[in-house]
Short mmCIF file of C-alpha atoms and ligand atoms in Angstrom, two decimals:
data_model
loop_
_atom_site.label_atom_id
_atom_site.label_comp_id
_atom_site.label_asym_id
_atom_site.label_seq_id
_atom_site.Cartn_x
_atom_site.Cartn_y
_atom_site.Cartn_z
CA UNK A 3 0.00 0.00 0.00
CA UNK A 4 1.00 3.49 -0.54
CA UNK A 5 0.70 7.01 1.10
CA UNK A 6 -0.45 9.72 -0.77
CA UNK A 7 -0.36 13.45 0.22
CA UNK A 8 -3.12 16.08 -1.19
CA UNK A 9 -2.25 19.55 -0.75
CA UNK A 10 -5.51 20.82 -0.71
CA UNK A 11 -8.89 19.80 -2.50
CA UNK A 12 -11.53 20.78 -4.58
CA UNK A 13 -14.81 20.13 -3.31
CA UNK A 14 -15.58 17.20 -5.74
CA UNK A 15 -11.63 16.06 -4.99
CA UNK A 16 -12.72 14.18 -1.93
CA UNK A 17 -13.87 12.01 -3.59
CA UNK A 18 -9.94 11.14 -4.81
CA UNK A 19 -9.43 11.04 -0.69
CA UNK A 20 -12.06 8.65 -0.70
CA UNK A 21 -11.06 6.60 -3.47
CA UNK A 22 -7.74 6.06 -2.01
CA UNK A 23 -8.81 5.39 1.55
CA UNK A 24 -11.07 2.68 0.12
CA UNK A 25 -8.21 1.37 -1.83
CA UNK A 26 -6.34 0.76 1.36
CA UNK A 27 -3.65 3.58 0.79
CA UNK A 28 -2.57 5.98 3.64
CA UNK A 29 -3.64 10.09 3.34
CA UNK A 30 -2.14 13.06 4.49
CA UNK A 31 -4.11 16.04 3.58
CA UNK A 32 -2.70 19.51 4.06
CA UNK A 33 -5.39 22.44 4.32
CA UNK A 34 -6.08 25.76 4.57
CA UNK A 35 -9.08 27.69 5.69
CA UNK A 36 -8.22 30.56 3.10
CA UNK A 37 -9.51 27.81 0.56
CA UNK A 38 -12.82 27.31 2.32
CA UNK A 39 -14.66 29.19 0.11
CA UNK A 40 -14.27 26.23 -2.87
CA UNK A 41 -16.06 23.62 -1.63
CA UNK A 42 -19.03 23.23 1.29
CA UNK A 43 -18.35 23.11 4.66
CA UNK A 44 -19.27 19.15 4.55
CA UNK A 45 -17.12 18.46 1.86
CA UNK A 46 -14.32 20.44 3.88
CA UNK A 47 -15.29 18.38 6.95
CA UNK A 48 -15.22 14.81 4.65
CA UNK A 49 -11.63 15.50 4.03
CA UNK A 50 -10.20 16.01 6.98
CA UNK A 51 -12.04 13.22 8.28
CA UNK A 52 -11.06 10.87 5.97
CA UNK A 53 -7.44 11.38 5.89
CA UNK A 54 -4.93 9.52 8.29
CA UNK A 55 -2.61 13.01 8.99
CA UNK A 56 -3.88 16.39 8.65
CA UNK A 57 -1.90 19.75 9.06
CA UNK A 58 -2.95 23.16 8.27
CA UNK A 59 -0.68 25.24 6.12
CA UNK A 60 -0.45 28.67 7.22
CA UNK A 61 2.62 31.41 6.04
CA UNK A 62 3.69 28.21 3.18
CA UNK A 63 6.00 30.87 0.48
CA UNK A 64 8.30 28.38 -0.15
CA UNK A 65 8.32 24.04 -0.85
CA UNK A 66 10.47 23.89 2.72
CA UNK A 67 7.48 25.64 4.51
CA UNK A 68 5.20 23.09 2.99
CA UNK A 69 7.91 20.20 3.78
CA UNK A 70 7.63 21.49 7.69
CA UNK A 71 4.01 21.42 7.52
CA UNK A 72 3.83 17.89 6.06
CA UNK A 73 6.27 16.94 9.14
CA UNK A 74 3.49 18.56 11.54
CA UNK A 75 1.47 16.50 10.34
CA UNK A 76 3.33 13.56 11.42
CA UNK A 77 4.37 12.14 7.87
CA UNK A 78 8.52 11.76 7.12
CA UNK A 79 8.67 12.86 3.52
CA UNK A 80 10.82 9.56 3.15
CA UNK A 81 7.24 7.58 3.50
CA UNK A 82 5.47 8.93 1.00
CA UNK A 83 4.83 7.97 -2.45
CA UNK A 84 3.14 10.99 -4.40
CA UNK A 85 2.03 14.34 -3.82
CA UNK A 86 -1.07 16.02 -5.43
CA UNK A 87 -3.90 18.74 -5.83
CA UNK A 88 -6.90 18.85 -7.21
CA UNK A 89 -7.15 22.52 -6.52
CA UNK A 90 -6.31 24.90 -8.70
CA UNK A 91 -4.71 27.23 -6.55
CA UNK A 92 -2.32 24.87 -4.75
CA UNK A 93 -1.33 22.75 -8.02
CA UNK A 94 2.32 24.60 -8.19
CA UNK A 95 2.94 23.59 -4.20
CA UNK A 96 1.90 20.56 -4.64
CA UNK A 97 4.31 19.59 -7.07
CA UNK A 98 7.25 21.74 -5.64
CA UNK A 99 6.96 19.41 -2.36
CA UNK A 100 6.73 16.46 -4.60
CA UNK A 101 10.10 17.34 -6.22
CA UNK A 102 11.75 18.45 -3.25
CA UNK A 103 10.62 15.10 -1.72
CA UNK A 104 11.44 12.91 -3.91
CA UNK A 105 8.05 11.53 -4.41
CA UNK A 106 5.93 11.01 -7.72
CA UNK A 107 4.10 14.14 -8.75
CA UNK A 108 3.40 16.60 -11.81
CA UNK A 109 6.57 18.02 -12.70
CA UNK A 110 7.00 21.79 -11.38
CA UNK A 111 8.18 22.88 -14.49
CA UNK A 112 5.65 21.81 -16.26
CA UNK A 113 2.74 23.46 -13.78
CA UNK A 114 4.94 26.77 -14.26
CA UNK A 115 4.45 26.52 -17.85
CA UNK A 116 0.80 25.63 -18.03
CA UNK A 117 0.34 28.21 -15.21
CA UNK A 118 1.62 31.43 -16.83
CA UNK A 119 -0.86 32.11 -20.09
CA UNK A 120 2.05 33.34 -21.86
CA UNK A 121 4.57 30.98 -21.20
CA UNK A 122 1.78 28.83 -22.02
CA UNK A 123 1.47 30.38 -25.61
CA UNK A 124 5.13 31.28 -25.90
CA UNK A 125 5.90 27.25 -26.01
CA UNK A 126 2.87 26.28 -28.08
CA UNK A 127 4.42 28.66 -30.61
CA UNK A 128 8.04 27.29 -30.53
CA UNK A 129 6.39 24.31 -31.21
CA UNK A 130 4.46 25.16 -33.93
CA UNK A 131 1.34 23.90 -32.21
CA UNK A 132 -1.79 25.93 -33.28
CA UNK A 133 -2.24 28.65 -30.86
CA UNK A 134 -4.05 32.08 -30.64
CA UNK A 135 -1.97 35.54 -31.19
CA UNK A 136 -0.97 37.25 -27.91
CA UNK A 137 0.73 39.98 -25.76
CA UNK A 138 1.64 40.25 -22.27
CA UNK A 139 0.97 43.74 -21.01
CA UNK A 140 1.83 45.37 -17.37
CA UNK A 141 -0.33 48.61 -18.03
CA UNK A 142 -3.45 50.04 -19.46
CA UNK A 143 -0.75 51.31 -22.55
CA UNK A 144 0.74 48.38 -23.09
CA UNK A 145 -2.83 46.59 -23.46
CA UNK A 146 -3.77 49.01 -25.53
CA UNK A 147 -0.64 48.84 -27.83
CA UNK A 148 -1.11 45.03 -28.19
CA UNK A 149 -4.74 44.92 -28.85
CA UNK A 150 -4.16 47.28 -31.76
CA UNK A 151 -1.49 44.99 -32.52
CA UNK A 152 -3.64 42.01 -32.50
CA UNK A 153 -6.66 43.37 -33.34
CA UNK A 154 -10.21 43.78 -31.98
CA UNK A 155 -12.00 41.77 -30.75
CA UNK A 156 -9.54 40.40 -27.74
CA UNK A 157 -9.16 39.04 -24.56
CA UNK A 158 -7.31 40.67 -21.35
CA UNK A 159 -6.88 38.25 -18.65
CA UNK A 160 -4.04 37.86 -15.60
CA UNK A 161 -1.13 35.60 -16.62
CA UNK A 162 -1.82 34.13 -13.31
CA UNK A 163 -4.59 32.87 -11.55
CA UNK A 164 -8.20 31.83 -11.84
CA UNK A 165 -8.85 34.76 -13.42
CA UNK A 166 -12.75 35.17 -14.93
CA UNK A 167 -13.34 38.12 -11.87
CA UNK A 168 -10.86 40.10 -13.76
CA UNK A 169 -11.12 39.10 -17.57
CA UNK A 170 -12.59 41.73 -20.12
CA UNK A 171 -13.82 40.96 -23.69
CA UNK A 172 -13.11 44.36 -25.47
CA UNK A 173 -14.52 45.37 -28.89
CA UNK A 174 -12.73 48.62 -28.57
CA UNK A 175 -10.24 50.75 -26.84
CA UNK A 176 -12.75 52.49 -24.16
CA UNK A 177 -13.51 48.82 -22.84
CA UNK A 178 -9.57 47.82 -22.12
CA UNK A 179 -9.59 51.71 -20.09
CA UNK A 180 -12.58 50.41 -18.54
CA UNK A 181 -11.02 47.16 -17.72
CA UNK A 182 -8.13 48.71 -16.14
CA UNK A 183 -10.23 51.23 -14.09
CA UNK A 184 -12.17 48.77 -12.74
CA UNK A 185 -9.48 46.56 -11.63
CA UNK A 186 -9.09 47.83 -8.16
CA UNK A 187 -12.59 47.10 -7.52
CA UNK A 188 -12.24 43.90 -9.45
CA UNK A 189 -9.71 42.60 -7.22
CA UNK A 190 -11.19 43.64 -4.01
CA UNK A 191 -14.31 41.79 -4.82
CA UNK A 192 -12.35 38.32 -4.85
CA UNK A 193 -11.50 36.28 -1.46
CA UNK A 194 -7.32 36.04 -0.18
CA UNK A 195 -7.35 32.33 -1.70
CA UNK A 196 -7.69 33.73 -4.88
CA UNK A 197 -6.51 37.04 -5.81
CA UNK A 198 -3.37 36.40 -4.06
CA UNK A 199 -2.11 34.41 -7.22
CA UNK A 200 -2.28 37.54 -9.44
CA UNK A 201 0.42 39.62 -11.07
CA UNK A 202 0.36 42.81 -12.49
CA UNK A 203 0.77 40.84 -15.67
CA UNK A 204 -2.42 40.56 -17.99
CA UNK A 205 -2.83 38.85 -21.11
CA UNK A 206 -3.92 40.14 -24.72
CA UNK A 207 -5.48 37.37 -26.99
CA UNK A 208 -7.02 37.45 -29.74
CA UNK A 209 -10.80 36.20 -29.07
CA UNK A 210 -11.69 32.80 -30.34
CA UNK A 211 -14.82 32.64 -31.78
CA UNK A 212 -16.95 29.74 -31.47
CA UNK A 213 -18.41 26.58 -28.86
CA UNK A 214 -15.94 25.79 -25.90
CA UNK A 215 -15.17 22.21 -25.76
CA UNK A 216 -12.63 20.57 -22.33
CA UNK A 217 -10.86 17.38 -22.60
CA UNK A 218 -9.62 15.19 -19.90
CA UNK A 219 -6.07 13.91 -20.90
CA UNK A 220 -4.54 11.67 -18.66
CA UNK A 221 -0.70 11.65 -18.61
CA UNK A 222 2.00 9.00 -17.49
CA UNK A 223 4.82 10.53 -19.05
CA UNK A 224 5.05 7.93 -21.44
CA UNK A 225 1.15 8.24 -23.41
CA UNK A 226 -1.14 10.97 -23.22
CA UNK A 227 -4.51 9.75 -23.42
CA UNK A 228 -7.91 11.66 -24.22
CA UNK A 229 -10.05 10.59 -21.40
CA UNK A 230 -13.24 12.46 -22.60
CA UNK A 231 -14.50 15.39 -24.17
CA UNK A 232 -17.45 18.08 -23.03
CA UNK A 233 -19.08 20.70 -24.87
CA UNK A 234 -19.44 24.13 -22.23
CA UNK A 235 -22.08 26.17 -21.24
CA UNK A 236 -21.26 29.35 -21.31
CA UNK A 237 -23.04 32.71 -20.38
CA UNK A 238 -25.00 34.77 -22.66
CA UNK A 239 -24.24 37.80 -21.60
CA UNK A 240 -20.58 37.47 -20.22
CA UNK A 241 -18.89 34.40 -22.13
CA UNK A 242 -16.72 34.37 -20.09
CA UNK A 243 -18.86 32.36 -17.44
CA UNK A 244 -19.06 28.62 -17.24
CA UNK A 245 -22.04 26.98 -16.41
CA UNK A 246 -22.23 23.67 -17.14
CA UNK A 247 -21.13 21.46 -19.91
CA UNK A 248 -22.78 18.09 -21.29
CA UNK A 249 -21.17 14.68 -22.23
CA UNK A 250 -20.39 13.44 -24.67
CA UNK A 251 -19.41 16.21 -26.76
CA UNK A 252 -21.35 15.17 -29.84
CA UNK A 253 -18.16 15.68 -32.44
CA UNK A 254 -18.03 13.55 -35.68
CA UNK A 255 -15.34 10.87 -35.05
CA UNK A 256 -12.65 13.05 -37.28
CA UNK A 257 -13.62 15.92 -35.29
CA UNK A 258 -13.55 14.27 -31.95
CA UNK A 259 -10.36 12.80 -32.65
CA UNK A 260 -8.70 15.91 -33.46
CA UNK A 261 -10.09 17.76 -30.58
CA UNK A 262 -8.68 14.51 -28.76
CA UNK A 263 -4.91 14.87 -30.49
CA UNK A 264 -4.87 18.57 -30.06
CA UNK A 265 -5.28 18.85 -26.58
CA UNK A 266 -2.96 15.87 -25.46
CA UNK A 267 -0.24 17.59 -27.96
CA UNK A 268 -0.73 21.21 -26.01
CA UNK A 269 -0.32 18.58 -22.92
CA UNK A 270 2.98 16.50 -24.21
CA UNK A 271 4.16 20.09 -24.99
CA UNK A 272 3.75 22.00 -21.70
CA UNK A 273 5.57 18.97 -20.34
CA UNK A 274 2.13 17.91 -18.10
CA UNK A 275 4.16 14.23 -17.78
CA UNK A 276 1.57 13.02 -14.41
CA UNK A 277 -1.69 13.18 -13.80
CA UNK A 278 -5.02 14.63 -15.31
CA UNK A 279 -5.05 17.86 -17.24
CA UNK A 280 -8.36 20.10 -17.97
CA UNK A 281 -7.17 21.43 -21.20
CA UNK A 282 -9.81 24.13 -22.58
CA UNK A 283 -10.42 24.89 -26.86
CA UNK A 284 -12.61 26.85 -28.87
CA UNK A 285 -13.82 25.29 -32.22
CA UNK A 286 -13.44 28.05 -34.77
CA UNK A 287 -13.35 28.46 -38.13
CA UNK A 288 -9.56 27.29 -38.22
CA UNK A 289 -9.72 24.74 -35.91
CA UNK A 290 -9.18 23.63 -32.42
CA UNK A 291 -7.59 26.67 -30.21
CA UNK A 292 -6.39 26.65 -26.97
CA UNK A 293 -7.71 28.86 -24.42
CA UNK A 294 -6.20 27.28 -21.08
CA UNK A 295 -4.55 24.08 -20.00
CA UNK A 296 -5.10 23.86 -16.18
CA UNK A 297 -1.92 21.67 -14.93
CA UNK A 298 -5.00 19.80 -12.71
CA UNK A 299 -8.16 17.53 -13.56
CA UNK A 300 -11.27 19.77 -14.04
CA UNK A 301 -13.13 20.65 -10.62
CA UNK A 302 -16.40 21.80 -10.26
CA UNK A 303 -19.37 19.12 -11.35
CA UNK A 304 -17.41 17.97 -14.45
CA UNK A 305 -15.64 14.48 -12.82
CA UNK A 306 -18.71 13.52 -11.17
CA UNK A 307 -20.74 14.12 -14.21
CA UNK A 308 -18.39 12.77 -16.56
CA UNK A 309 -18.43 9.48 -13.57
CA UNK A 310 -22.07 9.33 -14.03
CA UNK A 311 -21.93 7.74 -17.40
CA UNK A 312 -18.43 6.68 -17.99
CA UNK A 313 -17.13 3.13 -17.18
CA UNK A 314 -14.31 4.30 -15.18
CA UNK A 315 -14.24 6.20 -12.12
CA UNK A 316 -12.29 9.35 -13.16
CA UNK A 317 -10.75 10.23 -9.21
CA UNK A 318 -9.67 6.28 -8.90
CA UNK A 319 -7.56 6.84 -12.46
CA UNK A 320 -6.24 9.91 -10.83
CA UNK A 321 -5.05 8.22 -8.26
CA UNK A 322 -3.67 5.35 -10.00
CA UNK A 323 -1.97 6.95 -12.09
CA UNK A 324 0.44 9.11 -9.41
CA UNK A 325 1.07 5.63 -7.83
CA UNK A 326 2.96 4.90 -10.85
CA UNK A 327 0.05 2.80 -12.89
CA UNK A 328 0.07 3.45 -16.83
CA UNK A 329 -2.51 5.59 -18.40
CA UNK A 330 -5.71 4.08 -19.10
CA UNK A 331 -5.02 3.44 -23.39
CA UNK A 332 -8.28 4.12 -24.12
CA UNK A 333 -10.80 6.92 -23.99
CA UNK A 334 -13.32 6.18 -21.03
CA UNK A 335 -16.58 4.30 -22.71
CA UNK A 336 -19.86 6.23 -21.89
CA UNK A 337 -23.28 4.46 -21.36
CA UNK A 338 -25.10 7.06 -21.56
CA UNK A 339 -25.48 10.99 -22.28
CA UNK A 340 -25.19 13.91 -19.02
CA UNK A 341 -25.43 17.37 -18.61
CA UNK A 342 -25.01 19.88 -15.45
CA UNK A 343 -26.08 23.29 -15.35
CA UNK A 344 -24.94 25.72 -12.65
CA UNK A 345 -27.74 27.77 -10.80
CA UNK A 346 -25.90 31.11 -10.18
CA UNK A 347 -27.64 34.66 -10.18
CA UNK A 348 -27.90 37.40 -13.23
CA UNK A 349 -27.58 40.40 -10.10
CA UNK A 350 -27.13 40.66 -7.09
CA UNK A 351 -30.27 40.08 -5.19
CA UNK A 352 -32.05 38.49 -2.00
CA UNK A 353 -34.47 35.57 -2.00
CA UNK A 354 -37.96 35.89 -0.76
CA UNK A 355 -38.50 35.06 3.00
CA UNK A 356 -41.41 32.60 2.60
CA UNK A 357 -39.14 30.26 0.21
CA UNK A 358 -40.20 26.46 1.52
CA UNK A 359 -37.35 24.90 3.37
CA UNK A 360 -37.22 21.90 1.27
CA UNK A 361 -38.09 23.92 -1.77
CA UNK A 362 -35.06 21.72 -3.88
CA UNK A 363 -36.78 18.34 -3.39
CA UNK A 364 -39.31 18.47 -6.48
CA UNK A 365 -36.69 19.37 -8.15
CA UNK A 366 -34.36 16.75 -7.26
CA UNK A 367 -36.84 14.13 -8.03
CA UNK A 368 -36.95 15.17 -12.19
CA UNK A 369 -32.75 15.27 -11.67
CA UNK A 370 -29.81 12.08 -11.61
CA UNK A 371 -28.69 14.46 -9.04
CA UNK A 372 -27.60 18.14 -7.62
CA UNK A 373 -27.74 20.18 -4.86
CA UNK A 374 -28.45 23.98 -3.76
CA UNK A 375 -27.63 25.79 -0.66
CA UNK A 376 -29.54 28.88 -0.35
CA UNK A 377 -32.12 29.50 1.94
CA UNK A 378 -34.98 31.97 2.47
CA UNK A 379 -33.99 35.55 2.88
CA UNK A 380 -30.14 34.43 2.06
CA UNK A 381 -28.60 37.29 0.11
CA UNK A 382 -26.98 35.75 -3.62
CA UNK A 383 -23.93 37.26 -5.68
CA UNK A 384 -23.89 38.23 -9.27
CA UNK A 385 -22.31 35.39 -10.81
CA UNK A 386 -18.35 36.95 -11.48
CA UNK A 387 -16.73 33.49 -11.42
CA UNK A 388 -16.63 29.73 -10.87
CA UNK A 389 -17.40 30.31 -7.24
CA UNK A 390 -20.28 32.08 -7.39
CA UNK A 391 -23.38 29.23 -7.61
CA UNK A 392 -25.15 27.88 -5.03
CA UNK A 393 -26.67 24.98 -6.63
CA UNK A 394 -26.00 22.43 -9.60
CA UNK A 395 -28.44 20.20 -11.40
CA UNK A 396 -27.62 17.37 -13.06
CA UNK A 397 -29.43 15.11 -16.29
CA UNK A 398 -28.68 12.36 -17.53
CA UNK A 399 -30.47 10.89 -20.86
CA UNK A 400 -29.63 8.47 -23.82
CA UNK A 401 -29.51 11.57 -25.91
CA UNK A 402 -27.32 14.25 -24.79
CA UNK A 403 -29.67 17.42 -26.60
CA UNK A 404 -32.46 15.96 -24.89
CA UNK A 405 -30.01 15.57 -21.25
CA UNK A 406 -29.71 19.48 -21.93
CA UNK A 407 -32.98 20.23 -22.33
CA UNK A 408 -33.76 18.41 -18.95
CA UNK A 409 -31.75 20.93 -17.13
CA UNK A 410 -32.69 23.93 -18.99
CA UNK A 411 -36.11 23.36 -18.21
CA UNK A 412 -35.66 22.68 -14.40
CA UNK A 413 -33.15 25.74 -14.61
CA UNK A 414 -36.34 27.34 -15.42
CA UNK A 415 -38.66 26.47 -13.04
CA UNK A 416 -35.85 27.08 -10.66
CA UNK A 417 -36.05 30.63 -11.45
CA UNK A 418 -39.90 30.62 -11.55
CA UNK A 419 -39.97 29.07 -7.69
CA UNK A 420 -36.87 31.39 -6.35
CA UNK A 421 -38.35 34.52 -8.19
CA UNK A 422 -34.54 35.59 -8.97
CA UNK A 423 -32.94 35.29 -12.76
CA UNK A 424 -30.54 33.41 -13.15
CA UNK A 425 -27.57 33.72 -15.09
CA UNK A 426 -28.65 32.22 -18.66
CA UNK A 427 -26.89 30.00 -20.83
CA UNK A 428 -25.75 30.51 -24.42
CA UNK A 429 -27.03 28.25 -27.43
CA UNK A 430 -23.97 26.20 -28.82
CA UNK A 431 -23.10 27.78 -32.18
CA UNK A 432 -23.66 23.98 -33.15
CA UNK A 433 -26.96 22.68 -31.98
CA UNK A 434 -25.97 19.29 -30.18
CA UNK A 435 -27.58 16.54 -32.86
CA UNK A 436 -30.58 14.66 -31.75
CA UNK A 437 -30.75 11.09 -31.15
CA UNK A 438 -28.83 8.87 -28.68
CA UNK A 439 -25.13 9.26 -27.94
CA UNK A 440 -22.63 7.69 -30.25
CA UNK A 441 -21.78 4.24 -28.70
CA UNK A 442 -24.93 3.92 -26.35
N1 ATP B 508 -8.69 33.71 -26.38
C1 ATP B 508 -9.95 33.50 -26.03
N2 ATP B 508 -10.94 33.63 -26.90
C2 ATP B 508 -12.24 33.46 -26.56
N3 ATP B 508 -12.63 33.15 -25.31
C3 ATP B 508 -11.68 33.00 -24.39
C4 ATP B 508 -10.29 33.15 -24.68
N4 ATP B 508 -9.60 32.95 -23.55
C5 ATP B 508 -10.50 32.66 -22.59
N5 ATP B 508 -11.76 32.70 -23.08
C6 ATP B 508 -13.00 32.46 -22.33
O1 ATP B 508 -12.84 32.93 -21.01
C7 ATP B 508 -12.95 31.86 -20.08
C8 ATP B 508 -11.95 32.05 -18.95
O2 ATP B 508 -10.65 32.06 -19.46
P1 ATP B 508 -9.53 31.11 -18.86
O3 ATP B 508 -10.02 29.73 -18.91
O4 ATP B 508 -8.27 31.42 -19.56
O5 ATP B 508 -9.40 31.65 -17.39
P2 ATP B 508 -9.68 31.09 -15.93
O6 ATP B 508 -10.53 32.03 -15.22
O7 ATP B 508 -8.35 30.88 -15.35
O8 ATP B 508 -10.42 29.74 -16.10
P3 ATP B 508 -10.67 28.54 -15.09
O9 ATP B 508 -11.65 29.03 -14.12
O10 ATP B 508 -11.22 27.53 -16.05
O11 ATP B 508 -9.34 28.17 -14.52
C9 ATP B 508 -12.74 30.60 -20.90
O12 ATP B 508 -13.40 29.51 -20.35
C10 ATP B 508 -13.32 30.99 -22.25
O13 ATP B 508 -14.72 30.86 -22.25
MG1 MG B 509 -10.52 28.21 -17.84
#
């Protein structure tokens, strides 16, 4: 048996926790309140309690801060066998300990180069592999310089960071000015655990026009496998907004396969040798193009949804594979089509007093699953970013349009019950076909 260590988790990582308890392997799982703000207090609670050693990481700069705070915990680095997050914001420390350790883990180089967007791009261009055009800028100028450069429309987003809270699309000059006038307030808006990872470094792309589609590629080092593919649902009114995504992506084979190739090349590239990488593309006219590869598996709802059909449990490959197992060679086989919707507010508002207790439960019952925290009188956010919901709904069908449709019309009577509008979806460019997934 092994001994894992997770530095940090995303709410739907405990389940990884889990896995690997139940698979007889030891866990030490090092936390941090400033990250309590990603996942529910229960699912905070779960991993604590499942874990063997626990340690709370406070003042960690550097990997021999994180080193003393594994040794709090009462783990000797010499015991353990791999080190991993499933959190976005503590991927780099997680595989800084794992090098300085000794242990198996993503390589920190690799993380640095996913990390920083224009690293990111910088290497997909030295390697010829399709990319988008970009500039780094440190001031309003500069961004303006570069996005006359590139050309309207574009992008600006921090080089750093999860970074919707402070990403502008601009049409024209007076929305970069805007972008970097509102920045202050952008910034204060976002909790410690996040804004911390900023720079004064921002990103100019050129905007990709078309549906968003994520793949899942598992890495040993040796393969890089296309696990599976989702099509994204993204706002209407701010793109920029993810709220849900359905499975499988409904490509043509060709198609699928190339989304498939493209993203493990950007992966085999950015030298993402361990573990699972979210890797993010827009379809457009040209082809597949990059707009992120996260050095982590996706969080959110997307494992467990993609787990609801597949015939592999994506958090047990995840762990498999940093205890040295080779990548699974195939793609996971679905059995079925799924599709999760976040519930997240259009403003800023307050629900109504007299909301019934259980007022989820009808819901539930037309659902595979989901869950919503928000109670009568509670106060809700603007949706500004991937933390802002406070439920998810989840469908699944035969046929993925109809899985959709499921959730857009209990997104609906959502709204109708809670009085409140909810941030709405986009249409795909590409209507999803009708008719039962490929390979049901
Ligand atoms: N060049 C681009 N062209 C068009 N849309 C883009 C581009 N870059 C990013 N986007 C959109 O903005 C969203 C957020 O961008 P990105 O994924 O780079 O940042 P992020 O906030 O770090 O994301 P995540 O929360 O997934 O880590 C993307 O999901 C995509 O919808
Ligand atoms: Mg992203």
């Amino acid at each position: 048996m092994s001994h894992l260590v997770f530095v940090e988790t995303s709410g739907s990582g405990v389940n990884a926790i889990d896995y690997a308890k139940q698979a007889g392997h030891t866990v030490t799982y090092l936390y941090s309140p400033r990250y309590d703000f990603t996942a529910s207090p229960h699912q905070r609670r779960l991993a604590r309690k499942l874990a063997d050693h626990t340690a709370e990481m406070r003042d960690v700069r550097a990997p021999e801060d994180l080193l003393a705070v594994l040794r709090a915990a009462g783990t000797r680095p010499g015991e353990v066998d791999a080190v991993l997050s499933t959190l976005a914001f503590c991927i780099p420390q997680a595989a800084s300990l794992a090098a300085l350790i000794g242990a198996r883990g993503t390589p920190p180089e690799g993380v640095a180069t996913a990390r920083d967007k224009s690293r990111c791009r910088r290497a997909l261009d030295e390697a010829s592999v399709p990319s988008l055009a970009f500039s780094v800028a440190g001031s309003e100028d500069e961004a303006l310089a570069a996005a006359s450069r590139i050309g309207y429309p574009v992008i600006v987003k921090p080089v750093l960071g999860v970074g919707k809270g402070a990403t502008t699309i601009a049409r024209e000059p007076a929305r970069i000015r805007a972008h970097f006038a509102g920045l202050t307030g952008d910034l204060e808006h976002l909790p410690a655990g996040m804004s911390a990872h900023f720079d004064e470094r921002f990103i100019v792309e050129e905007l990709a026009i078309g549906d968003l589609y994520s793949v899942e590629v598992a890495s040993d080092g040796r393969s890089f496998v296309p696990l599976v593919s989702t099509i994204q649902k993204t706002g209407l009114h701010n793109p920029v907004l993810e709220l849900g995504c359905t499975v499988p992506a409904t490509l043509d084979d060709t198609v699928e396969r190339e989304l498939g190739d493209y993203a493990a090349q950007v992966c085999r590239t950015l030298g993402l040798t361990l573990g699972i990488f979210h890797v993010e593309m827009i379809r457009t006219d040209r082809g597949f193009r990059l707009t992120e590869a996260n050095p982590r598996m996706a969080g959110g709802a997307l494992p467990e949804t993609v787990n609801a059909v597949a015939d592999r449990d994506m958090f047990a490959i995840l762990v498999d594979l940093y205890l040295g197992r080779d990548v699974p060679l195939a793609p996971l086989r679905l059995g079925g089509a799924v599709s999760h919707s976040l519930l997240a507010a259009a403003e800023t508002t307050t629900v109504r007093d007299d909301l019934a207790p259980d007022w989820f439960d009808p819901f539930l019952d037309r659902l595979h699953s989901g869950w919503a925290r928000l109670e009568p009188g509670n106060r809700v956010d603007a949706m500004r970013g991937n933390f802002d919901r406070f439920g998810m709904i989840r469908a699944v069908d035969t046929d993925p349009a109809r899985a959709e449709e499921t959730c857009a019309a209990v997104k609906a009577d959502i709204e109708r019950c809670l009085g409140i509008a909810l941030a709405p979806e986009a249409g795909h460019r590409n209507p999803l076909p009708a008719g039962p997934a490929r390979g049901v």
